[in-house]
PDB file of C-alpha atoms in Angstrom:
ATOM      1  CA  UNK A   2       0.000   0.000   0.000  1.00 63.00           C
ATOM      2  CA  UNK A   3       2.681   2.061   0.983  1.00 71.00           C
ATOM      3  CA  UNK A   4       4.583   1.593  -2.136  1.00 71.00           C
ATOM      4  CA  UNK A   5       1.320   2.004  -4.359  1.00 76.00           C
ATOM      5  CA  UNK A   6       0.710   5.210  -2.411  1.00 75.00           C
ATOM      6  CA  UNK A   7       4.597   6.393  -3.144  1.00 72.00           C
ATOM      7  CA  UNK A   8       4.383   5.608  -7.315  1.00 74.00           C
ATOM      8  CA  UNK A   9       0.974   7.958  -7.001  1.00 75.00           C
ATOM      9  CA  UNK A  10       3.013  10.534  -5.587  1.00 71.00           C
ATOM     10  CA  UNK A  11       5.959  10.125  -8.405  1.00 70.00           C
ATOM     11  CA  UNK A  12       2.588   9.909 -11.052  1.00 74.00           C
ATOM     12  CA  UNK A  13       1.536  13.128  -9.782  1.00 72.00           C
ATOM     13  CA  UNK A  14       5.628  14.841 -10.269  1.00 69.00           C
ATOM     14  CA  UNK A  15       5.487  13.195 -13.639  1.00 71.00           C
ATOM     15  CA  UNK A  16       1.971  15.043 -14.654  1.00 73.00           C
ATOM     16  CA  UNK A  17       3.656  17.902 -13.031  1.00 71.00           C
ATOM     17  CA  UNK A  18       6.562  18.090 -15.830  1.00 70.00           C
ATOM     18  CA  UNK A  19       4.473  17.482 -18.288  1.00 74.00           C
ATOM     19  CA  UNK A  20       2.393  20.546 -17.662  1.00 75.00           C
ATOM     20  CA  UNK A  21       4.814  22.555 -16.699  1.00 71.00           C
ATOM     21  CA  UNK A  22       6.517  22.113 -20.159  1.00 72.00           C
ATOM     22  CA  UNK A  23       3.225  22.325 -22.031  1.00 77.00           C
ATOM     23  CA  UNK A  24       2.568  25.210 -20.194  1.00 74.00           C
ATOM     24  CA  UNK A  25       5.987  27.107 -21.499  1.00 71.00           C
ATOM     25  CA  UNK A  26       5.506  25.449 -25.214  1.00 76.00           C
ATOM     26  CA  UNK A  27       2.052  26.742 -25.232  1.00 74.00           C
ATOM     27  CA  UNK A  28       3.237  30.450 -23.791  1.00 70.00           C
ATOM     28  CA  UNK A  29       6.252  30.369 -26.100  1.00 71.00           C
ATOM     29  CA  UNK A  30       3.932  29.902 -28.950  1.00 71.00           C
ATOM     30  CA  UNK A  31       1.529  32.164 -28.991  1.00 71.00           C
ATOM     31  CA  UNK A  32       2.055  35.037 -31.201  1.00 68.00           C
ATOM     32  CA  UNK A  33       3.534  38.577 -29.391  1.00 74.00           C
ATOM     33  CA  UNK A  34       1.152  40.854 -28.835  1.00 75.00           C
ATOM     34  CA  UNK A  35       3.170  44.060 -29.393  1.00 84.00           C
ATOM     35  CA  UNK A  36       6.663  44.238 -31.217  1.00 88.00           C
ATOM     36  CA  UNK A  37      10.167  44.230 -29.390  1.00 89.00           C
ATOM     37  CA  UNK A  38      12.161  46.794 -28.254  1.00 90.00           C
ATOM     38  CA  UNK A  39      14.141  48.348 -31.516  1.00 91.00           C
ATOM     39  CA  UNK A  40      17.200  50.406 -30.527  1.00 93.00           C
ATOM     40  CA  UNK A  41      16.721  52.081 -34.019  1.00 94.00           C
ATOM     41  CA  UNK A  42      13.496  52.707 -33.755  1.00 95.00           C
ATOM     42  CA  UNK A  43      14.132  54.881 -30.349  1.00 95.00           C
ATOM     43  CA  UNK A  44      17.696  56.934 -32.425  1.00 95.00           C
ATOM     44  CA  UNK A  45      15.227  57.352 -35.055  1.00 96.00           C
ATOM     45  CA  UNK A  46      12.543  58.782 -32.579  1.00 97.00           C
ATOM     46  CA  UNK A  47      14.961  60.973 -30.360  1.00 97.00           C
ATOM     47  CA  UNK A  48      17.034  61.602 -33.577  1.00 97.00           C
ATOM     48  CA  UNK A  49      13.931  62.984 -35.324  1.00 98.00           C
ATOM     49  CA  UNK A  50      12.783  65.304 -31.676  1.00 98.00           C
ATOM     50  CA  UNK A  51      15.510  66.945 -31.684  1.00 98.00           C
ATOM     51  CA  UNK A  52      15.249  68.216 -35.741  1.00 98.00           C
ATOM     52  CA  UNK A  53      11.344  68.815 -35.610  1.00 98.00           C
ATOM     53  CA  UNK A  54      12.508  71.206 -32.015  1.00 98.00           C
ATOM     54  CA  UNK A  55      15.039  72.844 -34.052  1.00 98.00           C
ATOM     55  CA  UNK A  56      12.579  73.144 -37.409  1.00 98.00           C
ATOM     56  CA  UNK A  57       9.936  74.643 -35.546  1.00 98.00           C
ATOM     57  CA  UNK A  58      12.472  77.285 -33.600  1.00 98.00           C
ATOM     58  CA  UNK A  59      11.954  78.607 -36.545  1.00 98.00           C
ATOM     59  CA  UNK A  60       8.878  79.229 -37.106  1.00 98.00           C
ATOM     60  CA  UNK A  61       8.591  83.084 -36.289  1.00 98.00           C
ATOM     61  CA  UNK A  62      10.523  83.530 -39.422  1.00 98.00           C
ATOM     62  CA  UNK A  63       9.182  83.505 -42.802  1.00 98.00           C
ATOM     63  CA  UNK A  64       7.594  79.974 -44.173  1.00 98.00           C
ATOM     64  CA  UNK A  65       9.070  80.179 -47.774  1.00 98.00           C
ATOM     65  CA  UNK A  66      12.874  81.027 -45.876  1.00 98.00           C
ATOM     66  CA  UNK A  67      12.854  77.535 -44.468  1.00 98.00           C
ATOM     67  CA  UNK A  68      10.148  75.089 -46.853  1.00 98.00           C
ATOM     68  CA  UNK A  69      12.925  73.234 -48.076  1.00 98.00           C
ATOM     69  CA  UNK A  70      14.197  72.173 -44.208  1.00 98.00           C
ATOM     70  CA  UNK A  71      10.201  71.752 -43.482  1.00 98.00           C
ATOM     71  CA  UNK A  72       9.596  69.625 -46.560  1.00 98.00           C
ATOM     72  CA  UNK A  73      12.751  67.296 -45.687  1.00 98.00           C
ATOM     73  CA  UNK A  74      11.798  66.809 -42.038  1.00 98.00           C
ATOM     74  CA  UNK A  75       8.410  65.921 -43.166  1.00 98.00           C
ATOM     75  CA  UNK A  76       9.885  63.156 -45.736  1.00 98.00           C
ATOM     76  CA  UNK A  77      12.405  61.984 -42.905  1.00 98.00           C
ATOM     77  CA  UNK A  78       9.094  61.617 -40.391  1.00 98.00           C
ATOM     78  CA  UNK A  79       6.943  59.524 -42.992  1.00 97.00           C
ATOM     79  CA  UNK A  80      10.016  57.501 -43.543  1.00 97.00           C
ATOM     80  CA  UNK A  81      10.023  56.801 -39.788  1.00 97.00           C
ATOM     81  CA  UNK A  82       6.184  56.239 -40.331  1.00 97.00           C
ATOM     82  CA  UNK A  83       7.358  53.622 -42.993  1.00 97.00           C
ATOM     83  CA  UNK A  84      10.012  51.978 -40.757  1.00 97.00           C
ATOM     84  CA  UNK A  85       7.497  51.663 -37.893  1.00 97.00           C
ATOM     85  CA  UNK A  86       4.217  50.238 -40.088  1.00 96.00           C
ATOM     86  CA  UNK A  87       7.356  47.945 -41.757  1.00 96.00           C
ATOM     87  CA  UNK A  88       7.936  45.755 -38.264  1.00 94.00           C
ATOM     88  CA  UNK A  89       4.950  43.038 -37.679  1.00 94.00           C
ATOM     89  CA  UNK A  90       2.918  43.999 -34.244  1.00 92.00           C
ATOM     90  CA  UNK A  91       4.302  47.216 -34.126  1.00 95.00           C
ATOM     91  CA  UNK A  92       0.488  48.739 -35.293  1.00 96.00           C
ATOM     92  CA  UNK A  93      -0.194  51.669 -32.373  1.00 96.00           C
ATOM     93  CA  UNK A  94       3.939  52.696 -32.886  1.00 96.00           C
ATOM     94  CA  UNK A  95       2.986  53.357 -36.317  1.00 97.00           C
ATOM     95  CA  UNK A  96      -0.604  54.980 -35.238  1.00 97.00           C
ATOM     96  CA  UNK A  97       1.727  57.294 -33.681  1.00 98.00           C
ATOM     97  CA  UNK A  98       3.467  58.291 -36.847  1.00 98.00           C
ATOM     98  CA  UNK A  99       0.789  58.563 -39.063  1.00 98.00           C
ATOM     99  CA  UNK A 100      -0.776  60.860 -35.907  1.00 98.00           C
ATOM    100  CA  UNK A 101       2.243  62.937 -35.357  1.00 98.00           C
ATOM    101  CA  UNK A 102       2.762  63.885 -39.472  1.00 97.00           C
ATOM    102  CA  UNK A 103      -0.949  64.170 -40.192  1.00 98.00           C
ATOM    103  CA  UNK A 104      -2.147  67.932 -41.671  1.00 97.00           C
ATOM    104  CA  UNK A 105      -5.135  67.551 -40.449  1.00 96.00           C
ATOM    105  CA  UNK A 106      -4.917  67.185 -36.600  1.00 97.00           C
ATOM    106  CA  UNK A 107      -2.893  69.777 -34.615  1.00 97.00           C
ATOM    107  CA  UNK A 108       0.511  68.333 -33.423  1.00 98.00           C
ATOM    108  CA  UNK A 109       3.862  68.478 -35.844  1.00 98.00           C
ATOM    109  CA  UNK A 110       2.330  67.825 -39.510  1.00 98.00           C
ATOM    110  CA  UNK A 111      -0.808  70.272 -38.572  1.00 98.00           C
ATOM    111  CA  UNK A 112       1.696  73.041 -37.106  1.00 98.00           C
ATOM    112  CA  UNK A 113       3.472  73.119 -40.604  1.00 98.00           C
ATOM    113  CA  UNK A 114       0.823  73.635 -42.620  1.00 98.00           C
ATOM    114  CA  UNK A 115      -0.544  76.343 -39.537  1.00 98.00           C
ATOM    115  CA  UNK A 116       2.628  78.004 -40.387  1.00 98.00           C
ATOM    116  CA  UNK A 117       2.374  77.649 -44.088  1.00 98.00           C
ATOM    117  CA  UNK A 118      -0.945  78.352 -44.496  1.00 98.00           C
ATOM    118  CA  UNK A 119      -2.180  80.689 -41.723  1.00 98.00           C
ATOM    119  CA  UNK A 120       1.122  82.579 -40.491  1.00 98.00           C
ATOM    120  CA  UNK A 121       3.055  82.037 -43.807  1.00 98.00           C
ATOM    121  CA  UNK A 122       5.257  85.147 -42.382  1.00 98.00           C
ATOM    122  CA  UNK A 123       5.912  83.739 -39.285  1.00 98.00           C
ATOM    123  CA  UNK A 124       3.844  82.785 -35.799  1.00 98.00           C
ATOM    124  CA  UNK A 125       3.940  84.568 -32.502  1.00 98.00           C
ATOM    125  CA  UNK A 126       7.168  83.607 -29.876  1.00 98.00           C
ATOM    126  CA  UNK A 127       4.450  82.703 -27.177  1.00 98.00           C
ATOM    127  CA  UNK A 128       2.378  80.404 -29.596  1.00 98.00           C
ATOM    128  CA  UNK A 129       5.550  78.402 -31.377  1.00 98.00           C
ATOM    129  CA  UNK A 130       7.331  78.033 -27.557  1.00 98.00           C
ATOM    130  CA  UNK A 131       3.912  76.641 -26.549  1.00 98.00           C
ATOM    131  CA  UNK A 132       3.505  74.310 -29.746  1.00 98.00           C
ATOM    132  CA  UNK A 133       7.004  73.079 -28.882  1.00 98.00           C
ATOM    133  CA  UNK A 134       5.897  71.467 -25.660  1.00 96.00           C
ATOM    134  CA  UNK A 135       2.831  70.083 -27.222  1.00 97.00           C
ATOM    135  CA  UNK A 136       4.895  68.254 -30.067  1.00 98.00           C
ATOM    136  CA  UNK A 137       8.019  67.572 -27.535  1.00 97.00           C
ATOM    137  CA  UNK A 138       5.200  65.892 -25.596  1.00 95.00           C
ATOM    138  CA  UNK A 139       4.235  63.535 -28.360  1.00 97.00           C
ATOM    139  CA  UNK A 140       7.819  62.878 -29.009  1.00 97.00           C
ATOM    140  CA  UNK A 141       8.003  61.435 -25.509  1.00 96.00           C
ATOM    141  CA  UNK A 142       4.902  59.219 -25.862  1.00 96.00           C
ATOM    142  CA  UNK A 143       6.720  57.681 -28.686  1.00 97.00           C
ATOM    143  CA  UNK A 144       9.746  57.179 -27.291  1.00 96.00           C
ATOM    144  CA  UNK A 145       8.232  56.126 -23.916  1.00 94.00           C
ATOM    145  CA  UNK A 146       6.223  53.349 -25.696  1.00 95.00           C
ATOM    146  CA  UNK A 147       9.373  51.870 -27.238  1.00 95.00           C
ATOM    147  CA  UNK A 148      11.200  51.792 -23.638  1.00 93.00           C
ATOM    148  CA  UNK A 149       8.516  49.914 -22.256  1.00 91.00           C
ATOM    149  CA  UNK A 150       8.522  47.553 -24.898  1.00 91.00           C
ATOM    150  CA  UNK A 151      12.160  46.307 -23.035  1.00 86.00           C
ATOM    151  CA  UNK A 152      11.169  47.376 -19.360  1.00 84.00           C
ATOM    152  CA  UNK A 153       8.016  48.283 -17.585  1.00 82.00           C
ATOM    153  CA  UNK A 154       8.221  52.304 -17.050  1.00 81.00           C
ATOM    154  CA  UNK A 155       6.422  55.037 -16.475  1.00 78.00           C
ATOM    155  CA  UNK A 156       6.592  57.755 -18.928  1.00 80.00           C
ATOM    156  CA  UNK A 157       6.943  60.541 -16.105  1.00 74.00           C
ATOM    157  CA  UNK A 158      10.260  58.855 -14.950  1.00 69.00           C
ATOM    158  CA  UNK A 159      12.154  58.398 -18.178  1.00 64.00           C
ATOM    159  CA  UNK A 160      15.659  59.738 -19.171  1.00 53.00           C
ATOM    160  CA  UNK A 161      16.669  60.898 -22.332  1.00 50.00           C
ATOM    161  CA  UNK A 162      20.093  62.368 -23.047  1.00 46.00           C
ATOM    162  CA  UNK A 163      18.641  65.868 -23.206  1.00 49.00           C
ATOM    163  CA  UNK A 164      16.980  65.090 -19.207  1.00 48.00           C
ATOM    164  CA  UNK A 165      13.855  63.766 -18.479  1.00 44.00           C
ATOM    165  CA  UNK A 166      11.426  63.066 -21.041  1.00 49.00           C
TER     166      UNK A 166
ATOM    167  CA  UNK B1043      20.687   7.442  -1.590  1.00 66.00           C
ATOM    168  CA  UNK B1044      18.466   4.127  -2.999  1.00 72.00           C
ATOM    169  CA  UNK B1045      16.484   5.099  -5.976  1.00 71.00           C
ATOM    170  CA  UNK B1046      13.541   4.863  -3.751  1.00 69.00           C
ATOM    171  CA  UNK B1047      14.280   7.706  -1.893  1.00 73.00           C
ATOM    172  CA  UNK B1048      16.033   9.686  -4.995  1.00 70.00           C
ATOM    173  CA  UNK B1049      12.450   9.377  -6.321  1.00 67.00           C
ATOM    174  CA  UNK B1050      10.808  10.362  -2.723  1.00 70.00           C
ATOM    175  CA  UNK B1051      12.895  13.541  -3.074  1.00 72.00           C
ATOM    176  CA  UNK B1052      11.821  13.896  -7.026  1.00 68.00           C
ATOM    177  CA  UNK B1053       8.365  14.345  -5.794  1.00 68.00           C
ATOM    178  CA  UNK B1054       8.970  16.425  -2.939  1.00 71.00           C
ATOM    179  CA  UNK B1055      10.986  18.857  -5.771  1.00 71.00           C
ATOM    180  CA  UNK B1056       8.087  19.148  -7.820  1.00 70.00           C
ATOM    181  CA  UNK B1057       5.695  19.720  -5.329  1.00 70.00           C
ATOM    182  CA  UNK B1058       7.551  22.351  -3.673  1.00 74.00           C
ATOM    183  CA  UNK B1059       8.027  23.738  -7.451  1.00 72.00           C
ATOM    184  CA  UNK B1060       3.771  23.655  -8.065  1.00 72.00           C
ATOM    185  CA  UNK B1061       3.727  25.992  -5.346  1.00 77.00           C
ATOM    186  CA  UNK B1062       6.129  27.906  -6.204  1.00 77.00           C
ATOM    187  CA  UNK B1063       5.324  28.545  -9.847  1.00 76.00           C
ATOM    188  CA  UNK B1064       1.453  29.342  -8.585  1.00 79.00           C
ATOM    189  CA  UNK B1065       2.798  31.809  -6.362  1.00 81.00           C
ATOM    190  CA  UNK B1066       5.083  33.704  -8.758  1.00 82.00           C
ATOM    191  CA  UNK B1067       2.377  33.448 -11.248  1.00 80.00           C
ATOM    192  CA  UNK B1068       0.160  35.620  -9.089  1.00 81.00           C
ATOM    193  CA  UNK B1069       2.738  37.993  -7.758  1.00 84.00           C
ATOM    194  CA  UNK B1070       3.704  38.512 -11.674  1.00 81.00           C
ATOM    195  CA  UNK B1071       0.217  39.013 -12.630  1.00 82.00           C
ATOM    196  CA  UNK B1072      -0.817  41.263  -9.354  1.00 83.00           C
ATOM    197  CA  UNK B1073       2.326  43.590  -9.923  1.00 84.00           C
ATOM    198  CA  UNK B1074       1.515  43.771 -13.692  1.00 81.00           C
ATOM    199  CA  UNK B1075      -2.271  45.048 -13.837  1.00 84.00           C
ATOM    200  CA  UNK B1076      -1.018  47.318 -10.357  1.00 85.00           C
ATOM    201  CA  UNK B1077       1.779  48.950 -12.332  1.00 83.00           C
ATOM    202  CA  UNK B1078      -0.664  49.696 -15.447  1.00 81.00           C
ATOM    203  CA  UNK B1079      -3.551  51.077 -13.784  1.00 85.00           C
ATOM    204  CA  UNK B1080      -1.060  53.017 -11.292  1.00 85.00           C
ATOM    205  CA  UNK B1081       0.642  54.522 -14.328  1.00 82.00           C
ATOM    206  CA  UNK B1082      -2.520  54.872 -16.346  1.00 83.00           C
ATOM    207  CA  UNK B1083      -4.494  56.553 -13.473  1.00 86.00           C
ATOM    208  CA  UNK B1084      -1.669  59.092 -12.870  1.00 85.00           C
ATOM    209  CA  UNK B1085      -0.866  59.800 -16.674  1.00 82.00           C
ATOM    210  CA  UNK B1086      -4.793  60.517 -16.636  1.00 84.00           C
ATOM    211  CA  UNK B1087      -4.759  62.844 -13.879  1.00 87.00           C
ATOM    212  CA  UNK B1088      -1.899  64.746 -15.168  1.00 86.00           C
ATOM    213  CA  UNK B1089      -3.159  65.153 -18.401  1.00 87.00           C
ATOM    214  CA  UNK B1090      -6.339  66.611 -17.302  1.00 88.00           C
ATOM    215  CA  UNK B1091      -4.634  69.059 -14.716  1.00 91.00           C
ATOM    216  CA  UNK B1092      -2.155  70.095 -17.451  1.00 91.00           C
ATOM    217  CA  UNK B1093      -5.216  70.885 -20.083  1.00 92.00           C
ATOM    218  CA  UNK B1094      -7.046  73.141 -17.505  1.00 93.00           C
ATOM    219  CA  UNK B1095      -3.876  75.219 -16.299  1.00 95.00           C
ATOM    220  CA  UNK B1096      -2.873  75.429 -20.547  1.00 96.00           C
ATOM    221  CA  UNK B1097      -6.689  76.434 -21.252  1.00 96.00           C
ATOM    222  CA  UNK B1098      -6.520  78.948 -18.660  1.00 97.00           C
ATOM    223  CA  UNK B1099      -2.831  80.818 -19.363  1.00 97.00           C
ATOM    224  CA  UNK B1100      -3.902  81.102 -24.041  1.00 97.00           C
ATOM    225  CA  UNK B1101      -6.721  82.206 -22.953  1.00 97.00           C
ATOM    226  CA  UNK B1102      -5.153  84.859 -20.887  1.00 97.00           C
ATOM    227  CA  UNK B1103      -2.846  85.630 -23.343  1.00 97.00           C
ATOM    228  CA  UNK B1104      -5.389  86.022 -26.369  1.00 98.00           C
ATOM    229  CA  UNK B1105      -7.170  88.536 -24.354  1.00 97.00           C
ATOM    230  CA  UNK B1106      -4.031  90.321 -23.373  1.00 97.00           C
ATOM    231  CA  UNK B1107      -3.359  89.849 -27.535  1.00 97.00           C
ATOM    232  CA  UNK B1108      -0.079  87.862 -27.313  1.00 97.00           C
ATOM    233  CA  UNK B1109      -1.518  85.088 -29.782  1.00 98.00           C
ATOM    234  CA  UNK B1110      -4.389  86.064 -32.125  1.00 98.00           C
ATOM    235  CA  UNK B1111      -7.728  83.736 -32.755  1.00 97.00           C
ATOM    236  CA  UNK B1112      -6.290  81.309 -35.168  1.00 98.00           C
ATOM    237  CA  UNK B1113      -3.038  80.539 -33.085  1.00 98.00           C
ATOM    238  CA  UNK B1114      -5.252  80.021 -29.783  1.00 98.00           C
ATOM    239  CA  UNK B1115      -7.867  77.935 -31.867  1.00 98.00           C
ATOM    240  CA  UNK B1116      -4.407  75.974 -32.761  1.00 98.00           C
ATOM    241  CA  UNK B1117      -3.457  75.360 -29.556  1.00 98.00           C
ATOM    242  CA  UNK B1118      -6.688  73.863 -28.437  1.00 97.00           C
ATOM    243  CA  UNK B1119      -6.795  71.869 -31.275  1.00 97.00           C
ATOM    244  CA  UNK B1120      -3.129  70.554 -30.582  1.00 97.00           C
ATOM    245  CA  UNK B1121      -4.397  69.763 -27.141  1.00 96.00           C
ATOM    246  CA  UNK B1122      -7.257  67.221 -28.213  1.00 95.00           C
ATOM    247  CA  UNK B1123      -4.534  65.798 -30.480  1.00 96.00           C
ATOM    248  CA  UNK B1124      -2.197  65.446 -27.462  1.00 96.00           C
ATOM    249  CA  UNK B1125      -5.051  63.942 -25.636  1.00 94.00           C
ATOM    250  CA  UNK B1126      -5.658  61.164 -28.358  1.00 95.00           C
ATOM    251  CA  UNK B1127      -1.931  60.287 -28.475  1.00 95.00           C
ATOM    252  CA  UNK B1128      -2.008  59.686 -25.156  1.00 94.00           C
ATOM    253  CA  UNK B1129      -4.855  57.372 -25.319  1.00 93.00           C
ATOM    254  CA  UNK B1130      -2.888  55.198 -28.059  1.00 95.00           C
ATOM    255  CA  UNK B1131      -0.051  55.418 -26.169  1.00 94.00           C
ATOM    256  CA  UNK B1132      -1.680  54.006 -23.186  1.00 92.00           C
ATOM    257  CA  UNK B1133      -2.658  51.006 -25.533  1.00 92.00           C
ATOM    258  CA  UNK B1134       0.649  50.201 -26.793  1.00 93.00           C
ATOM    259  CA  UNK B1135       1.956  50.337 -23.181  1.00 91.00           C
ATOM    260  CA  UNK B1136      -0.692  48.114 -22.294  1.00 90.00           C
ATOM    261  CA  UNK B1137      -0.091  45.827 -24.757  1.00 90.00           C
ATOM    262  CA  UNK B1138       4.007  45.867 -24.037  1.00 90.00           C
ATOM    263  CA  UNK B1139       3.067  45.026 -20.570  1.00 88.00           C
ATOM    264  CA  UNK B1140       0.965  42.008 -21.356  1.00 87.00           C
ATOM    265  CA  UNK B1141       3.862  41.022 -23.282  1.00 87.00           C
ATOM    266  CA  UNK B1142       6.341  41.399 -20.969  1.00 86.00           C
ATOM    267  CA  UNK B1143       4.209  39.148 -18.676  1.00 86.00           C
ATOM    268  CA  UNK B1144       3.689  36.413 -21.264  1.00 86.00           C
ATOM    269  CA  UNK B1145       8.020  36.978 -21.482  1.00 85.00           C
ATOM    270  CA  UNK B1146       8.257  36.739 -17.459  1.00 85.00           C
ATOM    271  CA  UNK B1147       5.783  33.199 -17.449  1.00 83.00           C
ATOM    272  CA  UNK B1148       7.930  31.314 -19.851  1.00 84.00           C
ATOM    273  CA  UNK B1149      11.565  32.384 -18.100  1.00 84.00           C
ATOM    274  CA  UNK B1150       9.302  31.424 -14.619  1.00 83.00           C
ATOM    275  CA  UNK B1151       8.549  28.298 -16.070  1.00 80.00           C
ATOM    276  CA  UNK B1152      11.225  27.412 -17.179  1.00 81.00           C
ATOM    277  CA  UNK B1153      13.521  28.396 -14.803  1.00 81.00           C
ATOM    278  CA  UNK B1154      11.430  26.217 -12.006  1.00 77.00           C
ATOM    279  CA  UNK B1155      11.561  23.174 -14.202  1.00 73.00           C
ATOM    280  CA  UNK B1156      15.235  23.043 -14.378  1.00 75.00           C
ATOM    281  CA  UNK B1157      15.864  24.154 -10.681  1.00 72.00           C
ATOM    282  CA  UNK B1158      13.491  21.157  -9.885  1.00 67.00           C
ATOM    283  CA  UNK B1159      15.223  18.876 -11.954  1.00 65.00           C
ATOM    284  CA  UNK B1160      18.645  19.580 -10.512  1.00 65.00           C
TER     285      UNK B1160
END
């Protein structure tokens, strides 16, 4: 009896493998729900901050002075857009893109054609240093989605060469 | 040791190991959802402070005439826009945490197999 009760016990650690390594096979399979961390994609995002702040410094000058920088900025952001829609599972990064360059809402692409458009000779100090933050801002959301695509963090704490995000 | 007792000490291993894993699995999980609704809850609050102290200082300075109508129309706008990315954003964290969990359950897994093993 004792012995019978003994080889139950060993059943039992023998069902417990078995799961366990189902378990991790089954896990291991199932398709990623978001794409991994890309070291590009975050020099590409921080990269492409740091131009769009320096672009749109100079928007109290005239439009037509500086369409040529604009209009290459703009191609180097839907390539970004391209790079991001390009990696499987990496749909809401690219959401971001396409969000950021769009005309028609009011973040980096919409304050281009606001300064082409409405203010072609040039916006007010108070209203570009206050679009600055706003597109900064979005900047950061990219870049903080990326980081916690390695490591669980919360945008308000991140670190960026230039300080905190 | 007789392999009676090398087996005895098997199934001790793995039983100690079930509990183990079932444990971890509910810490992981617990911390997981915590850290998300933490971070989600004060991203939320932030936001929402942030928009009311913005609305308040353009429209101060489009009646003191430091930004006209179309730039303080702008900045509204910019704010909604702000507002939806960080609604995706939220999403794509969300879904990089779930991840990371699914990536913390294997190496868990895994990692208590061969320890009971050994």
């Amino acid at each position: 009896m004792k012995l019978f009760q003994k080889w139950i016990r060993v059943a039992k650690a023998v069902v417990w493998v078995l799961t366990l390594m189902l378990s991790a096979t089954v896990l291991s399979a199932c398709t990623s729900t978001i794409a991994g961390y890309s070291l590009e994609a975050y020099t590409l995002a921080t990269g492409l901050k740091a131009r769009s702040l320096a672009v749109v410094q100079l928007s109290t000058e005239s439009f037509s002075t500086h369409a040529e920088v604009v209009d290459q900025l703009l191609v180097d952001i839907d390539a970004a857009y391209e790079f991001a829609a390009g990696i499987p599972n990496n749909k809401i990064a690219a959401e971001q893109w396409a969000l950021l360059r769009d005309p028609s809402e009011a973040l980096l692409g919409g304050y281009f054609a606001f300064w082409e458009i409405e203010e072609p000779g040039g916006v007010s100090e108070y209203f570009r240093d206050q679009s600055k933050e706003i597109i900064a801002e979005a900047f950061n959301l990219i870049i903080c989605l990326e980081v916690n695509k390695q490591q669980a963090s919360s945008c308000s704490e991140l670190k960026t060469p230039e300080g905190v995000l | 040791m007789n392999p009676q007792e090398i087996i005895e000490q098997a199934a001790a291993n793995w039983h100690s190991a079930a509990e183990e894993v079932g444990q971890k699995i509910v810490d992981l999980g617990a911390d997981a959802i915590r850290r998300l609704v933490e971070d989600a809850t004060t991203d939320g609050q932030a936001q929402l402070k942030s928009s009311q102290k913005k609305l308040v200082e353009w429209t101060a300075a489009l009646a003191e005439g430091t930004i006209n109508r179309e730039e303080y129309t702008h900045l509204i706008k910019s704010r909604v826009s702000l507002l939806k990315f960080h609604t995706l954003t939220e999403a794509g964290i969300a879904q990089a945490r779930i991840e990371l969990f699914r990536k913390a359950l294997i190496n868990l897994i895994t990692n208590t197999a061969i320890k009971a093993i050994t």
